[in-house]
Amino acid sequence: MAKIHVGAVVACGLLQGAACLPAQAQQADSASEGSVATYQFDNQVKLMSEQRTRGISDSLMRPSAKWSTQFVHASGLVALLEVAGVSKQQFVNGDGLGVTLAGGYRFGDPDRWHAGVGLATERFPGARFMAPHGIDLETGTPTDVRTTNYNSDFAVMELGYGIVEGRVLYVVSKTYRGADTGGVCGQILRFSIDPTAALQCYARGEQDSRGTVLADLNSQLPLLPSLLPSTTLRLHAGYQKLANFREGNFADYQIGITHRRWGLDWNLDWLTTNTNAHQLYWVQDGERIRKTDGDALVFSIGYTF
């Protein structure tokens, strides 16, 4: 069944540009001595105790890995390609990969007012699920079973001042990670003892989630630079408003610390969510039901080259 959340990392790579990238720059112009590089590539490999997106686990609370490439041009053009490991039990029938591709334009002063616009897509190769899009009210039998994928497309807008970044992702695809009548109502029906909430969901008729809004507020600042050099405190607050399905509305919060040592980024993050319908984030794992929206402490190590 569908999980209802999306990656904030899309906007970071797409719109924060150079502020998102470590200091290593690769000069790619065959310019004369004294010239300035006009663009920058950065690649990063990250190992994580689990992969989380907007506070929700994508890897079923198991370790994962991520590879990303970011490109920034002096003109303001930015791009991101990212591949992460996800759970095949959550993104069923898939290859166990989540692929993000984004591009856009950023302008302004990184130390003062700055803004950006762009487009992004999130793909889960092969992943799709089947769910009922209707229910027979007389017999309680699910009907109209259809197949839906988890792919999503977004328009992205950013506005920031200094170390504070505000960002909005607007879903332009028909569904957002498979959130339609079958994905949402069917998931509630599957895991609820009392079917009332699922029946109320189905009673609204056939719906999709185009128009979903994902809002984020992020900041990062040095943490006690005199005592803890190369250490950064990261703060995040987000809100998801799922179009046509209030059950999928929720807020998420994150506090993280990054310390750079031996050429590696050592990260420790605490994440929490305030989900509305917990059943949307439950996953059948053998004989157990795993709840992917619980609080988590996530450890990761990243290497940028």
mmCIF file of C-alpha atoms in Angstrom:
data_model
loop_
_atom_site.group_PDB
_atom_site.id
_atom_site.type_symbol
_atom_site.label_atom_id
_atom_site.label_comp_id
_atom_site.label_asym_id
_atom_site.label_seq_id
_atom_site.Cartn_x
_atom_site.Cartn_y
_atom_site.Cartn_z
ATOM 1 C CA MET A 1 0.000 0.000 0.000
ATOM 2 C CA ALA A 2 1.011 3.628 -0.378
ATOM 3 C CA LYS A 3 3.125 5.651 2.020
ATOM 4 C CA ILE A 4 2.371 9.348 2.138
ATOM 5 C CA HIS A 5 5.505 11.471 2.335
ATOM 6 C CA VAL A 6 8.318 12.863 0.185
ATOM 7 C CA GLY A 7 11.978 13.888 0.197
ATOM 8 C CA ALA A 8 13.020 17.307 1.473
ATOM 9 C CA VAL A 9 16.469 16.544 0.028
ATOM 10 C CA VAL A 10 15.041 17.311 -3.407
ATOM 11 C CA ALA A 11 14.873 21.001 -2.647
ATOM 12 C CA CYS A 12 18.226 21.129 -0.864
ATOM 13 C CA GLY A 13 20.138 19.887 -3.883
ATOM 14 C CA LEU A 14 17.930 21.795 -6.291
ATOM 15 C CA LEU A 15 17.817 25.230 -4.743
ATOM 16 C CA GLN A 16 20.368 25.777 -2.019
ATOM 17 C CA GLY A 17 23.123 25.549 -4.571
ATOM 18 C CA ALA A 18 26.597 26.263 -3.294
ATOM 19 C CA ALA A 19 25.352 26.695 0.260
ATOM 20 C CA CYS A 20 24.454 22.991 0.190
ATOM 21 C CA LEU A 21 27.842 21.840 -1.059
ATOM 22 C CA PRO A 22 31.129 21.246 0.721
ATOM 23 C CA ALA A 23 34.087 23.359 -0.180
ATOM 24 C CA GLN A 24 35.678 21.017 -2.711
ATOM 25 C CA ALA A 25 35.193 22.440 -6.205
ATOM 26 C CA GLN A 26 36.183 20.867 -9.498
ATOM 27 C CA GLN A 27 37.199 23.439 -12.113
ATOM 28 C CA ALA A 28 35.882 22.284 -15.444
ATOM 29 C CA ASP A 29 36.722 25.218 -17.715
ATOM 30 C CA SER A 30 39.881 25.030 -19.796
ATOM 31 C CA ALA A 31 40.558 28.638 -18.802
ATOM 32 C CA SER A 32 43.861 30.488 -18.510
ATOM 33 C CA GLU A 33 45.811 30.958 -15.283
ATOM 34 C CA GLY A 34 43.997 33.165 -12.778
ATOM 35 C CA SER A 35 40.530 32.420 -14.109
ATOM 36 C CA VAL A 36 37.670 31.428 -11.797
ATOM 37 C CA ALA A 37 35.815 28.123 -12.063
ATOM 38 C CA THR A 38 32.335 28.647 -13.444
ATOM 39 C CA TYR A 39 30.778 25.469 -12.144
ATOM 40 C CA GLN A 40 31.132 22.866 -9.429
ATOM 41 C CA PHE A 41 30.393 19.151 -9.166
ATOM 42 C CA ASP A 42 30.130 17.306 -5.871
ATOM 43 C CA ASN A 43 29.521 13.613 -5.361
ATOM 44 C CA GLN A 44 28.635 12.104 -2.018
ATOM 45 C CA VAL A 45 28.267 8.555 -0.742
ATOM 46 C CA LYS A 46 26.406 8.184 2.554
ATOM 47 C CA LEU A 47 25.826 5.186 4.823
ATOM 48 C CA MET A 48 22.853 5.531 7.190
ATOM 49 C CA SER A 49 21.363 3.590 10.080
ATOM 50 C CA GLU A 50 18.115 4.107 8.162
ATOM 51 C CA GLN A 51 16.748 6.242 5.316
ATOM 52 C CA ARG A 52 14.102 8.736 6.450
ATOM 53 C CA THR A 53 12.097 11.264 4.429
ATOM 54 C CA ARG A 54 10.130 13.951 6.241
ATOM 55 C CA GLY A 55 10.552 11.915 9.423
ATOM 56 C CA ILE A 56 9.105 8.714 7.911
ATOM 57 C CA SER A 57 11.322 5.666 7.366
ATOM 58 C CA ASP A 58 11.739 4.631 3.722
ATOM 59 C CA SER A 59 13.971 1.669 4.622
ATOM 60 C CA LEU A 60 11.689 0.000 7.197
ATOM 61 C CA MET A 61 13.990 1.106 10.033
ATOM 62 C CA ARG A 62 16.915 -0.775 8.482
ATOM 63 C CA PRO A 63 20.331 0.505 7.301
ATOM 64 C CA SER A 64 20.533 2.100 3.878
ATOM 65 C CA ALA A 65 22.934 3.860 1.528
ATOM 66 C CA LYS A 66 22.650 6.933 -0.679
ATOM 67 C CA TRP A 67 24.642 8.329 -3.595
ATOM 68 C CA SER A 68 24.149 11.860 -4.880
ATOM 69 C CA THR A 69 25.674 14.181 -7.460
ATOM 70 C CA GLN A 70 25.102 17.930 -7.300
ATOM 71 C CA PHE A 71 25.954 20.483 -9.987
ATOM 72 C CA VAL A 72 26.085 24.256 -9.496
ATOM 73 C CA HIS A 73 26.851 26.799 -12.228
ATOM 74 C CA ALA A 74 27.912 30.389 -11.661
ATOM 75 C CA SER A 75 24.885 31.539 -13.666
ATOM 76 C CA GLY A 76 22.596 30.157 -10.925
ATOM 77 C CA LEU A 77 21.654 26.888 -12.625
ATOM 78 C CA VAL A 78 21.616 23.928 -10.230
ATOM 79 C CA ALA A 79 20.883 20.205 -10.601
ATOM 80 C CA LEU A 80 20.710 17.076 -8.458
ATOM 81 C CA LEU A 81 20.744 13.342 -9.116
ATOM 82 C CA GLU A 82 20.265 11.069 -6.107
ATOM 83 C CA VAL A 83 19.839 7.317 -5.681
ATOM 84 C CA ALA A 84 18.887 5.829 -2.285
ATOM 85 C CA GLY A 85 18.086 2.357 -1.033
ATOM 86 C CA VAL A 86 14.462 1.861 0.062
ATOM 87 C CA SER A 87 12.464 -1.075 1.407
ATOM 88 C CA LYS A 88 10.840 -3.413 -1.111
ATOM 89 C CA GLN A 89 8.179 -4.125 1.511
ATOM 90 C CA GLN A 90 7.147 -0.469 1.458
ATOM 91 C CA PHE A 91 7.700 0.252 -2.230
ATOM 92 C CA VAL A 92 6.366 -3.115 -3.325
ATOM 93 C CA ASN A 93 7.304 -4.859 -6.573
ATOM 94 C CA GLY A 94 10.166 -2.403 -7.034
ATOM 95 C CA ASP A 95 13.936 -2.624 -7.357
ATOM 96 C CA GLY A 96 14.549 -1.250 -3.855
ATOM 97 C CA LEU A 97 15.710 2.128 -5.171
ATOM 98 C CA GLY A 98 14.438 5.682 -4.924
ATOM 99 C CA VAL A 99 15.744 8.032 -7.631
ATOM 100 C CA THR A 100 15.474 11.816 -7.422
ATOM 101 C CA LEU A 101 16.258 14.147 -10.320
ATOM 102 C CA ALA A 102 15.927 17.916 -9.989
ATOM 103 C CA GLY A 103 16.963 21.087 -11.777
ATOM 104 C CA GLY A 104 16.347 24.783 -11.399
ATOM 105 C CA TYR A 105 17.673 28.304 -11.020
ATOM 106 C CA ARG A 106 18.809 30.114 -7.893
ATOM 107 C CA PHE A 107 19.492 33.830 -7.529
ATOM 108 C CA GLY A 108 20.262 36.456 -4.893
ATOM 109 C CA ASP A 109 22.894 36.811 -2.182
ATOM 110 C CA PRO A 110 23.504 33.589 -0.164
ATOM 111 C CA ASP A 111 24.303 35.724 2.910
ATOM 112 C CA ARG A 112 21.190 37.859 2.560
ATOM 113 C CA TRP A 113 17.959 37.470 0.563
ATOM 114 C CA HIS A 114 17.987 34.690 -2.012
ATOM 115 C CA ALA A 115 15.379 32.672 -3.906
ATOM 116 C CA GLY A 116 15.016 29.835 -6.360
ATOM 117 C CA VAL A 117 12.593 27.979 -8.608
ATOM 118 C CA GLY A 118 12.774 24.557 -10.208
ATOM 119 C CA LEU A 119 11.261 21.199 -11.078
ATOM 120 C CA ALA A 120 11.885 17.790 -9.528
ATOM 121 C CA THR A 121 10.812 14.199 -9.952
ATOM 122 C CA GLU A 122 10.999 11.215 -7.614
ATOM 123 C CA ARG A 123 10.939 7.713 -9.137
ATOM 124 C CA PHE A 124 10.786 4.221 -7.666
ATOM 125 C CA PRO A 125 11.663 1.902 -10.575
ATOM 126 C CA GLY A 126 9.188 -0.946 -10.949
ATOM 127 C CA ALA A 127 7.379 -0.198 -7.673
ATOM 128 C CA ARG A 128 3.585 -0.346 -7.793
ATOM 129 C CA PHE A 129 0.736 -1.643 -5.658
ATOM 130 C CA MET A 130 -2.820 -2.862 -6.121
ATOM 131 C CA ALA A 131 -5.633 -1.509 -3.954
ATOM 132 C CA PRO A 132 -9.446 -1.254 -4.026
ATOM 133 C CA HIS A 133 -10.846 2.092 -5.168
ATOM 134 C CA GLY A 134 -14.358 1.289 -3.966
ATOM 135 C CA ILE A 135 -16.288 -0.726 -1.421
ATOM 136 C CA ASP A 136 -19.689 -2.404 -1.529
ATOM 137 C CA LEU A 137 -21.535 -0.788 1.381
ATOM 138 C CA GLU A 138 -24.026 -3.664 1.633
ATOM 139 C CA THR A 139 -21.479 -6.470 1.871
ATOM 140 C CA GLY A 140 -18.366 -4.552 2.899
ATOM 141 C CA THR A 141 -16.486 -6.129 -0.013
ATOM 142 C CA PRO A 142 -13.658 -4.085 -1.632
ATOM 143 C CA THR A 143 -14.244 -3.405 -5.337
ATOM 144 C CA ASP A 144 -12.559 -1.774 -8.348
ATOM 145 C CA VAL A 145 -8.997 -2.937 -7.653
ATOM 146 C CA ARG A 146 -6.428 -0.878 -9.582
ATOM 147 C CA THR A 147 -2.652 -0.571 -9.866
ATOM 148 C CA THR A 148 -0.854 2.641 -8.851
ATOM 149 C CA ASN A 149 2.849 3.555 -8.855
ATOM 150 C CA TYR A 150 4.725 5.717 -6.335
ATOM 151 C CA ASN A 151 6.258 8.232 -8.770
ATOM 152 C CA SER A 152 5.818 11.973 -8.141
ATOM 153 C CA ASP A 153 6.628 15.267 -9.891
ATOM 154 C CA PHE A 154 7.027 18.656 -8.214
ATOM 155 C CA ALA A 155 7.343 22.376 -8.803
ATOM 156 C CA VAL A 156 9.745 23.850 -6.238
ATOM 157 C CA MET A 157 9.986 27.374 -4.838
ATOM 158 C CA GLU A 158 12.472 28.700 -2.292
ATOM 159 C CA LEU A 159 12.972 31.913 -0.344
ATOM 160 C CA GLY A 160 15.669 32.456 2.254
ATOM 161 C CA TYR A 161 17.637 34.989 4.229
ATOM 162 C CA GLY A 162 21.106 34.085 5.400
ATOM 163 C CA ILE A 163 21.074 30.752 7.238
ATOM 164 C CA VAL A 164 17.266 30.440 7.179
ATOM 165 C CA GLU A 165 15.689 28.680 4.172
ATOM 166 C CA GLY A 166 11.977 28.396 3.450
ATOM 167 C CA ARG A 167 10.811 26.001 0.746
ATOM 168 C CA VAL A 168 7.571 24.778 -0.839
ATOM 169 C CA LEU A 169 7.125 21.737 -3.085
ATOM 170 C CA TYR A 170 3.868 21.575 -5.068
ATOM 171 C CA VAL A 171 2.839 18.207 -6.507
ATOM 172 C CA VAL A 172 2.012 18.488 -10.217
ATOM 173 C CA SER A 173 1.733 14.742 -10.929
ATOM 174 C CA LYS A 174 -1.605 12.942 -10.582
ATOM 175 C CA THR A 175 -0.561 11.258 -7.341
ATOM 176 C CA TYR A 176 2.005 11.880 -4.642
ATOM 177 C CA ARG A 177 3.792 8.651 -3.780
ATOM 178 C CA GLY A 178 0.718 6.654 -4.726
ATOM 179 C CA ALA A 179 -1.747 8.692 -2.663
ATOM 180 C CA ASP A 180 -5.105 8.142 -4.338
ATOM 181 C CA THR A 181 -8.399 6.625 -3.182
ATOM 182 C CA GLY A 182 -6.974 3.111 -3.272
ATOM 183 C CA GLY A 183 -3.662 4.052 -1.694
ATOM 184 C CA VAL A 184 -5.111 6.059 1.197
ATOM 185 C CA CYS A 185 -8.550 4.591 1.884
ATOM 186 C CA GLY A 186 -7.365 1.066 1.103
ATOM 187 C CA GLN A 187 -4.452 1.391 3.532
ATOM 188 C CA ILE A 188 -6.763 2.590 6.319
ATOM 189 C CA LEU A 189 -9.197 -0.255 5.602
ATOM 190 C CA ARG A 190 -6.412 -2.821 5.722
ATOM 191 C CA PHE A 191 -5.044 -1.861 9.143
ATOM 192 C CA SER A 192 -8.100 -0.521 11.002
ATOM 193 C CA ILE A 193 -10.139 -2.713 13.336
ATOM 194 C CA ASP A 194 -13.058 -0.306 13.003
ATOM 195 C CA PRO A 195 -13.775 0.301 9.276
ATOM 196 C CA THR A 196 -15.629 3.590 9.903
ATOM 197 C CA ALA A 197 -12.709 5.844 8.957
ATOM 198 C CA ALA A 198 -12.094 3.864 5.763
ATOM 199 C CA LEU A 199 -15.785 4.019 4.796
ATOM 200 C CA GLN A 200 -15.803 7.784 5.321
ATOM 201 C CA CYS A 201 -12.708 8.022 3.133
ATOM 202 C CA TYR A 202 -14.303 5.972 0.331
ATOM 203 C CA ALA A 203 -17.525 8.011 0.623
ATOM 204 C CA ARG A 204 -15.680 11.059 -0.749
ATOM 205 C CA GLY A 205 -15.475 9.325 -4.127
ATOM 206 C CA GLU A 206 -12.536 8.859 -6.465
ATOM 207 C CA GLN A 207 -9.723 11.275 -5.618
ATOM 208 C CA ASP A 208 -6.046 11.791 -6.387
ATOM 209 C CA SER A 209 -3.406 13.905 -4.641
ATOM 210 C CA ARG A 210 -2.382 16.415 -7.314
ATOM 211 C CA GLY A 211 -1.992 19.775 -5.564
ATOM 212 C CA THR A 212 -0.340 18.401 -2.414
ATOM 213 C CA VAL A 213 1.857 21.017 -0.702
ATOM 214 C CA LEU A 214 5.055 20.239 1.210
ATOM 215 C CA ALA A 215 6.485 23.143 3.204
ATOM 216 C CA ASP A 216 9.867 23.241 4.954
ATOM 217 C CA LEU A 217 11.835 25.649 7.111
ATOM 218 C CA ASN A 218 15.531 24.834 7.549
ATOM 219 C CA SER A 219 18.514 26.430 9.219
ATOM 220 C CA GLN A 220 22.090 25.519 10.069
ATOM 221 C CA LEU A 221 24.683 27.307 12.156
ATOM 222 C CA PRO A 222 28.080 26.633 13.774
ATOM 223 C CA LEU A 223 27.838 24.858 17.114
ATOM 224 C CA LEU A 224 30.249 26.271 19.717
ATOM 225 C CA PRO A 225 32.982 26.985 17.139
ATOM 226 C CA SER A 226 35.639 27.660 19.760
ATOM 227 C CA LEU A 227 35.049 24.323 21.497
ATOM 228 C CA LEU A 228 33.719 22.182 18.614
ATOM 229 C CA PRO A 229 35.324 23.343 15.359
ATOM 230 C CA SER A 230 33.881 21.948 12.107
ATOM 231 C CA THR A 231 30.603 21.167 13.890
ATOM 232 C CA THR A 232 27.207 22.359 12.612
ATOM 233 C CA LEU A 233 23.770 22.383 14.229
ATOM 234 C CA ARG A 234 20.912 21.701 11.768
ATOM 235 C CA LEU A 235 17.237 22.496 12.436
ATOM 236 C CA HIS A 236 14.182 21.535 10.376
ATOM 237 C CA ALA A 237 10.405 21.913 10.623
ATOM 238 C CA GLY A 238 8.060 20.728 7.897
ATOM 239 C CA TYR A 239 4.384 20.359 7.116
ATOM 240 C CA GLN A 240 2.637 18.142 4.582
ATOM 241 C CA LYS A 241 -0.856 19.022 3.334
ATOM 242 C CA LEU A 242 -2.094 16.082 1.292
ATOM 243 C CA ALA A 243 -4.601 17.215 -1.342
ATOM 244 C CA ASN A 244 -8.089 15.635 -0.949
ATOM 245 C CA PHE A 245 -6.973 13.437 1.956
ATOM 246 C CA ARG A 246 -6.766 15.226 5.309
ATOM 247 C CA GLU A 247 -5.720 11.881 6.808
ATOM 248 C CA GLY A 248 -2.299 12.434 5.252
ATOM 249 C CA ASN A 249 -1.646 15.873 6.754
ATOM 250 C CA PHE A 250 1.187 15.957 9.293
ATOM 251 C CA ALA A 251 4.123 17.940 10.673
ATOM 252 C CA ASP A 252 7.690 16.754 11.134
ATOM 253 C CA TYR A 253 10.665 18.099 13.087
ATOM 254 C CA GLN A 254 14.372 17.350 13.033
ATOM 255 C CA ILE A 255 17.430 18.354 15.056
ATOM 256 C CA GLY A 256 20.820 17.268 13.761
ATOM 257 C CA ILE A 257 24.539 17.697 14.353
ATOM 258 C CA THR A 258 27.248 17.306 11.701
ATOM 259 C CA HIS A 259 30.942 17.047 12.579
ATOM 260 C CA ARG A 260 33.599 16.954 9.867
ATOM 261 C CA ARG A 261 36.688 14.872 10.674
ATOM 262 C CA TRP A 262 39.125 12.712 8.685
ATOM 263 C CA GLY A 263 37.468 13.896 5.478
ATOM 264 C CA LEU A 264 34.090 12.479 6.524
ATOM 265 C CA ASP A 265 30.820 14.061 7.654
ATOM 266 C CA TRP A 266 29.574 12.389 10.863
ATOM 267 C CA ASN A 267 25.856 13.064 11.370
ATOM 268 C CA LEU A 268 23.471 12.393 14.226
ATOM 269 C CA ASP A 269 19.783 13.344 13.790
ATOM 270 C CA TRP A 270 16.693 13.094 15.969
ATOM 271 C CA LEU A 271 13.443 13.046 13.987
ATOM 272 C CA THR A 272 9.823 13.106 15.068
ATOM 273 C CA THR A 273 6.443 13.363 13.330
ATOM 274 C CA ASN A 274 2.912 14.293 14.286
ATOM 275 C CA THR A 275 0.937 12.113 11.875
ATOM 276 C CA ASN A 276 -2.848 12.233 11.652
ATOM 277 C CA ALA A 277 -3.711 8.687 10.510
ATOM 278 C CA HIS A 278 -0.971 6.357 11.747
ATOM 279 C CA GLN A 279 -2.252 3.467 9.621
ATOM 280 C CA LEU A 280 -0.929 5.202 6.494
ATOM 281 C CA TYR A 281 2.603 4.511 7.735
ATOM 282 C CA TRP A 282 2.175 0.917 8.919
ATOM 283 C CA VAL A 283 3.872 -1.863 6.963
ATOM 284 C CA GLN A 284 3.304 -5.615 7.136
ATOM 285 C CA ASP A 285 6.703 -7.204 7.815
ATOM 286 C CA GLY A 286 6.095 -10.938 7.968
ATOM 287 C CA GLU A 287 3.930 -11.515 11.028
ATOM 288 C CA ARG A 288 4.733 -8.081 12.448
ATOM 289 C CA ILE A 289 3.297 -4.646 11.742
ATOM 290 C CA ARG A 290 6.070 -2.035 11.594
ATOM 291 C CA LYS A 291 5.215 1.599 12.352
ATOM 292 C CA THR A 292 7.469 3.784 10.220
ATOM 293 C CA ASP A 293 6.333 7.148 11.650
ATOM 294 C CA GLY A 294 7.811 6.733 15.135
ATOM 295 C CA ASP A 295 10.531 8.937 16.626
ATOM 296 C CA ALA A 296 14.037 7.980 15.561
ATOM 297 C CA LEU A 297 17.704 8.695 16.213
ATOM 298 C CA VAL A 298 19.555 8.297 12.903
ATOM 299 C CA PHE A 299 23.328 8.024 12.507
ATOM 300 C CA SER A 300 25.058 8.496 9.152
ATOM 301 C CA ILE A 301 28.521 8.930 7.644
ATOM 302 C CA GLY A 302 29.074 10.800 4.386
ATOM 303 C CA TYR A 303 32.092 11.107 2.092
ATOM 304 C CA THR A 304 32.156 13.925 -0.477
ATOM 305 C CA PHE A 305 34.473 13.933 -3.477
#
